[in-house]
């Protein structure tokens, strides 16, 4: 049959190149729409009344620190798997959990869910969350992050960045994706719907590639608000989503030793002189071997003598006495100052005597003659 034509008269062969490009750019899962309130019908025993033909089993190992918790909740695990007619065994000696189908098992996918259940239990996921994997609309994803970063310190920092301060970043991711996320060791275990697991894997991988999770969380918040508007379902959301770019504002480190570039010369540099050329220039090439050895020995002795003198000088430094500090000379300014002070005090005393009331005169009157004669007689 001839190739069908479009409304513009162009054949499918001509428009094939454009359609292929758009298919590669847009993911098919994003274009699929599910009616609101639709749920897949549950798989019952009527769908497979004869059961399974052969027995299938899965086993996984668990760490030593997980043994005590598994002992406590093992009865609940057996009860949950018993409803799906799947047998589970716990081997504490080997440190492994095994699940296998029975004759009553009718759901072929039940063994796969049981396998995911024991994997989540081994990765430190609590039983209350891990049991949800047995539901039809639930799935799990175990992301290995141990090999994404080589440096151990850098790996620990990025893993802590994914958790956030007091687990706030991880809690925001759980609320936006409706998934339970558990970071343990070198793996990240996620449990929830398929669309949420896809977003969780993207955030985890970007965080380990040094992209902060807050950027992806912001885009998820905007997408959640846009999905509520029915008019925007068939439109592109690129104009609403933020575009984060790396801003490298740090200055370039300048080297300590800057090498100046030499001028360009088309001629190659001259070859370095060999030892034979040097000996020919000095004339040592024509000397005898005995003379050459003697010269070498003399040079060695000169070097040894220089080394000995240097060592001797360093040893003698310990015996050289240190220089004494010169004594400070005392200046005799005391007597001059004392003389000046005494004269000033005398003047003050004289002034004070004159000012006082009833004070005797400076030059008292001489005694009379009668009084002098009486003293002489006595």
CSV table of C-alpha atoms in Angstrom, one decimal:
chain,number,residue,atom,x,y,z
A,1,UNK,CA,0.0,0.0,0.0
A,2,UNK,CA,1.1,3.6,-0.6
A,3,UNK,CA,2.2,5.7,2.2
A,4,UNK,CA,-0.6,7.6,3.9
A,5,UNK,CA,-0.6,11.4,3.7
A,6,UNK,CA,-1.3,14.0,6.3
A,7,UNK,CA,-3.7,16.9,6.0
A,8,UNK,CA,-1.0,19.2,4.6
A,9,UNK,CA,-0.3,16.7,1.8
A,10,UNK,CA,3.0,15.5,3.3
A,11,UNK,CA,3.7,11.8,3.6
A,12,UNK,CA,4.7,9.9,6.8
A,13,UNK,CA,8.1,9.3,5.4
A,14,UNK,CA,8.7,13.1,5.3
A,15,UNK,CA,7.4,13.8,8.8
A,16,UNK,CA,9.0,10.7,10.3
A,17,UNK,CA,12.2,12.5,11.3
A,18,UNK,CA,10.4,15.2,13.3
A,19,UNK,CA,8.2,12.6,15.1
A,20,UNK,CA,11.2,10.5,16.1
A,21,UNK,CA,12.9,13.5,17.6
A,22,UNK,CA,9.9,14.4,19.7
A,23,UNK,CA,9.6,10.8,21.0
A,24,UNK,CA,13.1,10.8,22.2
A,25,UNK,CA,12.8,14.1,24.0
A,26,UNK,CA,9.5,13.4,25.8
A,27,UNK,CA,9.2,10.5,28.1
A,28,UNK,CA,6.2,8.2,27.3
A,29,UNK,CA,5.3,7.6,31.0
A,30,UNK,CA,4.7,11.4,31.4
A,31,UNK,CA,2.2,11.4,28.5
A,32,UNK,CA,0.1,8.6,29.9
A,33,UNK,CA,-3.0,9.7,31.9
A,34,UNK,CA,-5.1,7.6,34.3
A,35,UNK,CA,-8.7,8.4,35.0
A,36,UNK,CA,-9.3,9.7,38.6
A,37,UNK,CA,-10.5,7.0,41.0
A,38,UNK,CA,-9.4,4.1,38.7
A,39,UNK,CA,-7.8,1.1,40.4
A,40,UNK,CA,-6.5,-2.2,39.0
A,41,UNK,CA,-8.6,-5.2,39.8
A,42,UNK,CA,-7.1,-7.5,42.5
A,43,UNK,CA,-5.8,-10.9,41.5
A,44,UNK,CA,-8.0,-13.6,43.1
A,45,UNK,CA,-7.9,-17.4,43.3
A,46,UNK,CA,-10.5,-17.6,40.5
A,47,UNK,CA,-8.0,-16.1,38.1
A,48,UNK,CA,-5.6,-19.0,38.8
A,49,UNK,CA,-7.5,-22.0,40.4
A,50,UNK,CA,-4.9,-24.7,39.6
A,51,UNK,CA,-2.0,-22.8,41.3
A,52,UNK,CA,1.6,-22.9,40.2
A,53,UNK,CA,3.4,-25.8,38.5
A,54,UNK,CA,6.9,-25.4,40.1
A,55,UNK,CA,8.3,-24.1,43.3
A,56,UNK,CA,10.4,-20.9,43.3
A,57,UNK,CA,12.4,-19.4,46.1
A,58,UNK,CA,14.6,-16.4,47.0
A,59,UNK,CA,17.1,-15.9,49.8
A,60,UNK,CA,19.0,-12.9,51.2
A,61,UNK,CA,21.6,-12.3,53.9
A,62,UNK,CA,21.1,-9.9,56.8
A,63,UNK,CA,23.7,-8.2,59.1
A,64,UNK,CA,24.4,-9.4,62.6
A,65,UNK,CA,22.9,-6.3,64.3
A,66,UNK,CA,19.5,-7.0,62.6
A,67,UNK,CA,19.2,-10.5,64.2
A,68,UNK,CA,17.5,-9.3,67.4
A,69,UNK,CA,14.8,-7.3,65.6
A,70,UNK,CA,14.0,-10.1,63.2
A,71,UNK,CA,13.5,-12.5,66.1
A,72,UNK,CA,11.0,-10.2,67.7
A,73,UNK,CA,8.9,-9.6,64.5
A,74,UNK,CA,9.3,-13.0,62.8
A,75,UNK,CA,5.9,-14.3,63.9
A,76,UNK,CA,4.3,-11.2,62.2
A,77,UNK,CA,6.3,-11.8,59.0
A,78,UNK,CA,5.2,-15.4,58.8
A,79,UNK,CA,1.6,-14.4,59.4
A,80,UNK,CA,1.7,-11.7,56.6
A,81,UNK,CA,3.3,-14.1,54.1
A,82,UNK,CA,1.0,-16.9,55.2
A,83,UNK,CA,-2.0,-14.8,53.9
A,84,UNK,CA,-0.3,-14.9,50.4
A,85,UNK,CA,0.5,-18.7,50.9
A,86,UNK,CA,4.2,-18.0,50.9
A,87,UNK,CA,6.5,-19.9,53.3
A,88,UNK,CA,9.4,-18.1,55.0
A,89,UNK,CA,12.3,-19.5,57.0
A,90,UNK,CA,14.8,-17.7,59.2
A,91,UNK,CA,18.3,-19.2,59.5
A,92,UNK,CA,20.2,-17.5,62.4
A,93,UNK,CA,23.3,-19.7,62.0
A,94,UNK,CA,23.9,-18.8,58.4
A,95,UNK,CA,22.3,-15.3,58.8
A,96,UNK,CA,19.8,-15.6,55.9
A,97,UNK,CA,16.1,-15.4,55.2
A,98,UNK,CA,14.4,-17.6,52.6
A,99,UNK,CA,11.0,-17.4,51.0
A,100,UNK,CA,9.4,-20.0,48.7
A,101,UNK,CA,6.0,-20.8,47.1
A,102,UNK,CA,3.7,-23.6,48.3
A,103,UNK,CA,1.0,-25.7,46.6
A,104,UNK,CA,-1.6,-23.2,47.7
A,105,UNK,CA,0.1,-20.2,46.2
A,106,UNK,CA,-2.1,-18.9,43.3
A,107,UNK,CA,-0.6,-15.4,42.7
A,108,UNK,CA,2.6,-15.8,40.7
A,109,UNK,CA,3.7,-12.3,41.6
A,110,UNK,CA,3.4,-13.0,45.4
A,111,UNK,CA,6.9,-14.5,45.6
A,112,UNK,CA,8.4,-11.3,44.0
A,113,UNK,CA,6.7,-9.2,46.7
A,114,UNK,CA,8.0,-11.6,49.4
A,115,UNK,CA,11.5,-11.2,48.0
A,116,UNK,CA,11.2,-7.4,48.2
A,117,UNK,CA,9.9,-7.7,51.8
A,118,UNK,CA,12.9,-9.7,53.1
A,119,UNK,CA,15.3,-7.3,51.2
A,120,UNK,CA,13.7,-4.3,53.0
A,121,UNK,CA,13.9,-6.1,56.4
A,122,UNK,CA,17.6,-6.8,55.8
A,123,UNK,CA,18.2,-3.1,55.0
A,124,UNK,CA,16.9,-1.9,58.4
A,125,UNK,CA,13.4,-0.9,57.2
A,126,UNK,CA,10.9,-1.5,60.1
A,127,UNK,CA,8.3,-4.2,59.7
A,128,UNK,CA,5.3,-1.8,59.8
A,129,UNK,CA,6.6,-0.1,56.7
A,130,UNK,CA,8.0,-3.2,54.9
A,131,UNK,CA,4.6,-5.0,55.0
A,132,UNK,CA,3.1,-2.4,52.7
A,133,UNK,CA,5.1,-4.0,49.8
A,134,UNK,CA,2.5,-6.8,49.8
A,135,UNK,CA,-0.2,-4.3,48.5
A,136,UNK,CA,-0.9,-4.1,44.8
A,137,UNK,CA,-0.2,-0.4,44.3
A,138,UNK,CA,3.1,-0.4,46.2
A,139,UNK,CA,6.7,-1.0,45.0
A,140,UNK,CA,10.2,-0.7,46.4
A,141,UNK,CA,13.5,0.5,45.1
A,142,UNK,CA,16.9,-0.1,46.7
A,143,UNK,CA,19.4,2.5,45.4
A,144,UNK,CA,23.1,1.7,45.8
A,145,UNK,CA,25.1,4.9,46.5
A,146,UNK,CA,28.3,3.4,47.9
A,147,UNK,CA,30.2,3.4,44.5
A,148,UNK,CA,29.1,6.8,43.3
A,149,UNK,CA,31.7,8.8,45.3
A,150,UNK,CA,35.3,7.6,45.7
A,151,UNK,CA,36.3,9.8,48.7
A,152,UNK,CA,34.8,8.5,51.9
A,153,UNK,CA,34.6,11.8,53.7
A,154,UNK,CA,32.9,13.4,50.7
A,155,UNK,CA,30.5,10.5,50.5
A,156,UNK,CA,29.5,10.9,54.2
A,157,UNK,CA,28.9,14.6,53.8
A,158,UNK,CA,26.6,14.1,50.7
A,159,UNK,CA,24.7,11.3,52.5
A,160,UNK,CA,24.1,13.6,55.4
A,161,UNK,CA,23.0,16.4,53.1
A,162,UNK,CA,20.4,14.0,51.7
A,163,UNK,CA,19.1,13.4,55.3
A,164,UNK,CA,19.2,17.1,56.2
A,165,UNK,CA,19.3,18.8,59.7
A,166,UNK,CA,17.3,16.5,62.0
A,167,UNK,CA,16.0,14.6,59.0
A,168,UNK,CA,14.0,17.6,57.6
A,169,UNK,CA,15.1,17.2,54.0
A,170,UNK,CA,14.2,13.5,54.0
A,171,UNK,CA,10.8,14.3,55.6
A,172,UNK,CA,10.1,16.9,52.9
A,173,UNK,CA,11.0,14.3,50.2
A,174,UNK,CA,8.6,11.8,51.8
A,175,UNK,CA,5.7,14.2,51.9
A,176,UNK,CA,6.1,15.3,48.3
A,177,UNK,CA,6.5,11.7,46.8
A,178,UNK,CA,4.3,9.8,49.2
A,179,UNK,CA,7.2,7.3,49.7
A,180,UNK,CA,9.0,6.0,52.8
A,181,UNK,CA,12.8,6.6,52.4
A,182,UNK,CA,15.4,4.9,54.6
A,183,UNK,CA,19.1,5.8,54.4
A,184,UNK,CA,21.3,3.0,55.8
A,185,UNK,CA,25.0,2.4,55.0
A,186,UNK,CA,25.7,2.3,51.3
A,187,UNK,CA,22.1,2.0,50.2
A,188,UNK,CA,18.8,4.1,50.2
A,189,UNK,CA,15.6,2.0,50.5
A,190,UNK,CA,12.4,3.6,49.1
A,191,UNK,CA,8.9,2.3,49.4
A,192,UNK,CA,5.8,3.8,47.7
A,193,UNK,CA,4.0,4.3,44.4
A,194,UNK,CA,5.9,4.0,41.1
A,195,UNK,CA,5.8,7.8,40.2
A,196,UNK,CA,7.1,8.7,43.7
A,197,UNK,CA,10.0,6.1,43.4
A,198,UNK,CA,11.1,7.7,40.1
A,199,UNK,CA,11.4,11.1,41.8
A,200,UNK,CA,13.2,9.7,44.8
A,201,UNK,CA,15.8,8.0,42.7
A,202,UNK,CA,16.4,11.2,40.7
A,203,UNK,CA,16.9,13.2,43.9
A,204,UNK,CA,19.2,10.7,45.5
A,205,UNK,CA,21.4,10.3,42.4
A,206,UNK,CA,21.6,14.1,41.9
A,207,UNK,CA,22.6,14.6,45.6
A,208,UNK,CA,25.5,12.1,45.3
A,209,UNK,CA,26.6,14.0,42.1
A,210,UNK,CA,26.9,17.2,44.2
A,211,UNK,CA,23.5,18.8,43.3
A,212,UNK,CA,21.8,20.0,46.5
A,213,UNK,CA,18.4,18.3,47.1
A,214,UNK,CA,16.7,21.6,47.9
A,215,UNK,CA,16.6,22.4,44.1
A,216,UNK,CA,14.8,19.1,43.3
A,217,UNK,CA,12.4,19.6,46.2
A,218,UNK,CA,11.5,23.1,44.9
A,219,UNK,CA,10.7,21.7,41.5
A,220,UNK,CA,8.6,18.9,43.0
A,221,UNK,CA,6.6,21.5,45.0
A,222,UNK,CA,5.9,23.5,41.9
A,223,UNK,CA,4.8,20.4,40.0
A,224,UNK,CA,2.5,19.4,42.8
A,225,UNK,CA,0.7,22.8,42.6
A,226,UNK,CA,0.6,22.7,38.8
A,227,UNK,CA,-1.0,19.2,38.7
A,228,UNK,CA,-4.0,20.6,40.6
A,229,UNK,CA,-4.9,22.8,37.6
A,230,UNK,CA,-6.8,20.8,34.9
A,231,UNK,CA,-6.1,23.4,32.2
A,232,UNK,CA,-2.3,22.9,32.5
A,233,UNK,CA,-2.3,19.1,32.2
A,234,UNK,CA,-1.7,19.0,28.4
A,235,UNK,CA,0.7,22.0,28.4
A,236,UNK,CA,4.5,22.2,29.0
A,237,UNK,CA,5.6,23.2,32.5
A,238,UNK,CA,9.1,24.4,31.5
A,239,UNK,CA,8.2,28.1,31.8
A,240,UNK,CA,7.1,27.6,35.5
A,241,UNK,CA,10.0,25.4,36.6
A,242,UNK,CA,13.1,27.2,38.0
A,243,UNK,CA,16.4,26.9,36.2
A,244,UNK,CA,19.3,26.6,38.6
A,245,UNK,CA,22.8,27.3,37.2
A,246,UNK,CA,26.1,26.9,38.9
A,247,UNK,CA,27.7,30.2,39.9
A,248,UNK,CA,31.4,29.8,40.5
A,249,UNK,CA,32.2,33.1,42.1
A,250,UNK,CA,35.5,31.9,43.8
A,251,UNK,CA,38.6,33.6,42.5
A,252,UNK,CA,41.2,31.5,40.7
A,253,UNK,CA,44.1,30.6,42.9
A,254,UNK,CA,47.3,32.2,41.7
A,255,UNK,CA,50.5,30.1,41.9
A,256,UNK,CA,53.2,31.1,44.3
A,257,UNK,CA,56.0,30.8,41.7
A,258,UNK,CA,55.0,32.5,38.5
A,259,UNK,CA,57.2,31.4,35.6
A,260,UNK,CA,57.8,34.1,33.0
A,261,UNK,CA,57.4,33.0,29.4
A,262,UNK,CA,60.5,33.0,27.3
A,263,UNK,CA,60.6,34.7,24.0
A,264,UNK,CA,59.7,32.5,21.1
A,265,UNK,CA,62.7,31.4,18.9
A,266,UNK,CA,62.3,29.2,15.9
A,267,UNK,CA,65.7,27.6,16.5
A,268,UNK,CA,65.9,24.6,18.8
A,269,UNK,CA,68.1,24.9,22.0
A,270,UNK,CA,71.7,23.8,21.8
A,271,UNK,CA,72.4,20.3,23.1
A,272,UNK,CA,74.0,20.1,26.6
A,273,UNK,CA,77.7,19.2,26.8
A,274,UNK,CA,78.5,15.7,27.6
A,275,UNK,CA,81.2,14.7,30.2
A,276,UNK,CA,83.6,13.8,27.4
A,277,UNK,CA,83.2,17.3,25.9
A,278,UNK,CA,83.9,18.9,29.3
A,279,UNK,CA,87.0,16.7,29.8
A,280,UNK,CA,88.3,17.7,26.4
A,281,UNK,CA,87.8,21.4,27.1
A,282,UNK,CA,89.7,21.2,30.4
A,283,UNK,CA,92.3,18.8,29.1
A,284,UNK,CA,91.5,16.0,31.6
A,285,UNK,CA,90.6,13.6,28.9
A,286,UNK,CA,94.3,13.2,28.0
A,287,UNK,CA,95.5,12.5,31.5
A,288,UNK,CA,96.2,9.0,32.9
A,289,UNK,CA,93.7,7.2,35.0
A,290,UNK,CA,96.0,7.3,38.0
A,291,UNK,CA,96.2,11.1,37.8
A,292,UNK,CA,92.4,11.3,37.4
A,293,UNK,CA,92.0,9.2,40.5
A,294,UNK,CA,94.4,11.3,42.5
A,295,UNK,CA,92.6,14.5,41.5
A,296,UNK,CA,89.3,13.0,42.6
A,297,UNK,CA,90.7,11.9,46.0
A,298,UNK,CA,92.1,15.4,46.5
A,299,UNK,CA,88.7,17.0,45.8
A,300,UNK,CA,87.1,14.6,48.2
A,301,UNK,CA,89.6,15.4,51.0
A,302,UNK,CA,89.1,19.1,50.5
A,303,UNK,CA,85.3,18.7,50.9
A,304,UNK,CA,85.8,16.5,54.0
A,305,UNK,CA,88.1,19.2,55.5
A,306,UNK,CA,85.5,21.9,54.9
A,307,UNK,CA,82.8,19.8,56.5
A,308,UNK,CA,84.9,19.1,59.5
A,309,UNK,CA,85.6,22.8,60.0
A,310,UNK,CA,81.9,23.6,59.8
A,311,UNK,CA,81.1,20.9,62.4
A,312,UNK,CA,83.9,22.2,64.7
A,313,UNK,CA,82.5,25.7,64.5
A,314,UNK,CA,79.0,24.6,65.4
A,315,UNK,CA,80.4,22.6,68.4
A,316,UNK,CA,82.4,25.6,69.6
A,317,UNK,CA,79.4,27.9,69.6
A,318,UNK,CA,78.2,26.3,72.8
A,319,UNK,CA,81.4,27.4,74.7
A,320,UNK,CA,81.3,31.0,73.6
A,321,UNK,CA,80.0,33.1,76.6
A,322,UNK,CA,77.2,35.5,75.9
A,323,UNK,CA,77.7,39.2,75.9
A,324,UNK,CA,76.9,41.0,79.2
A,325,UNK,CA,74.6,43.9,79.2
A,326,UNK,CA,76.3,47.3,80.3
A,327,UNK,CA,75.4,48.6,83.8
A,328,UNK,CA,73.3,51.7,84.0
A,329,UNK,CA,75.2,54.8,85.3
A,330,UNK,CA,73.5,56.7,88.2
A,331,UNK,CA,73.2,60.4,87.8
A,332,UNK,CA,73.9,62.6,90.9
A,333,UNK,CA,71.0,65.0,90.7
A,334,UNK,CA,70.0,64.5,94.4
A,335,UNK,CA,72.1,67.2,96.1
A,336,UNK,CA,71.2,70.0,93.7
A,337,UNK,CA,67.6,69.3,94.1
A,338,UNK,CA,67.8,69.1,97.9
A,339,UNK,CA,69.6,72.5,98.1
A,340,UNK,CA,66.9,74.1,96.1
A,341,UNK,CA,64.2,72.6,98.3
A,342,UNK,CA,65.9,73.7,101.5
A,343,UNK,CA,66.1,77.4,100.4
A,344,UNK,CA,62.5,77.4,99.3
A,345,UNK,CA,61.4,76.0,102.7
A,346,UNK,CA,63.4,78.7,104.6
A,347,UNK,CA,61.7,81.5,102.7
A,348,UNK,CA,58.3,80.0,103.4
A,349,UNK,CA,59.0,79.8,107.1
A,350,UNK,CA,60.1,83.5,107.3
A,351,UNK,CA,57.0,84.6,105.5
A,352,UNK,CA,54.8,82.6,107.9
A,353,UNK,CA,56.5,84.1,111.0
A,354,UNK,CA,55.8,87.6,109.8
A,355,UNK,CA,52.1,86.9,109.2
A,356,UNK,CA,51.3,85.4,112.6
A,357,UNK,CA,49.6,87.7,115.2
A,358,UNK,CA,51.5,88.4,118.5
A,359,UNK,CA,54.7,87.0,117.2
A,360,UNK,CA,58.0,88.4,118.5
A,361,UNK,CA,59.9,90.9,116.5
A,362,UNK,CA,62.7,89.8,114.3
A,363,UNK,CA,65.3,91.9,116.1
A,364,UNK,CA,64.4,92.0,119.9
A,365,UNK,CA,65.5,94.9,122.2
A,366,UNK,CA,68.8,94.4,124.2
A,367,UNK,CA,68.5,93.9,127.9
A,368,UNK,CA,68.9,96.9,130.4
A,369,UNK,CA,72.0,97.4,132.5
A,370,UNK,CA,70.4,96.7,135.9
A,371,UNK,CA,69.4,93.3,134.9
A,372,UNK,CA,72.9,92.5,133.7
A,373,UNK,CA,74.5,93.7,137.0
A,374,UNK,CA,72.2,91.5,139.0
A,375,UNK,CA,73.1,88.5,137.0
A,376,UNK,CA,76.9,89.1,137.4
A,377,UNK,CA,76.5,89.4,141.3
A,378,UNK,CA,74.6,86.3,141.5
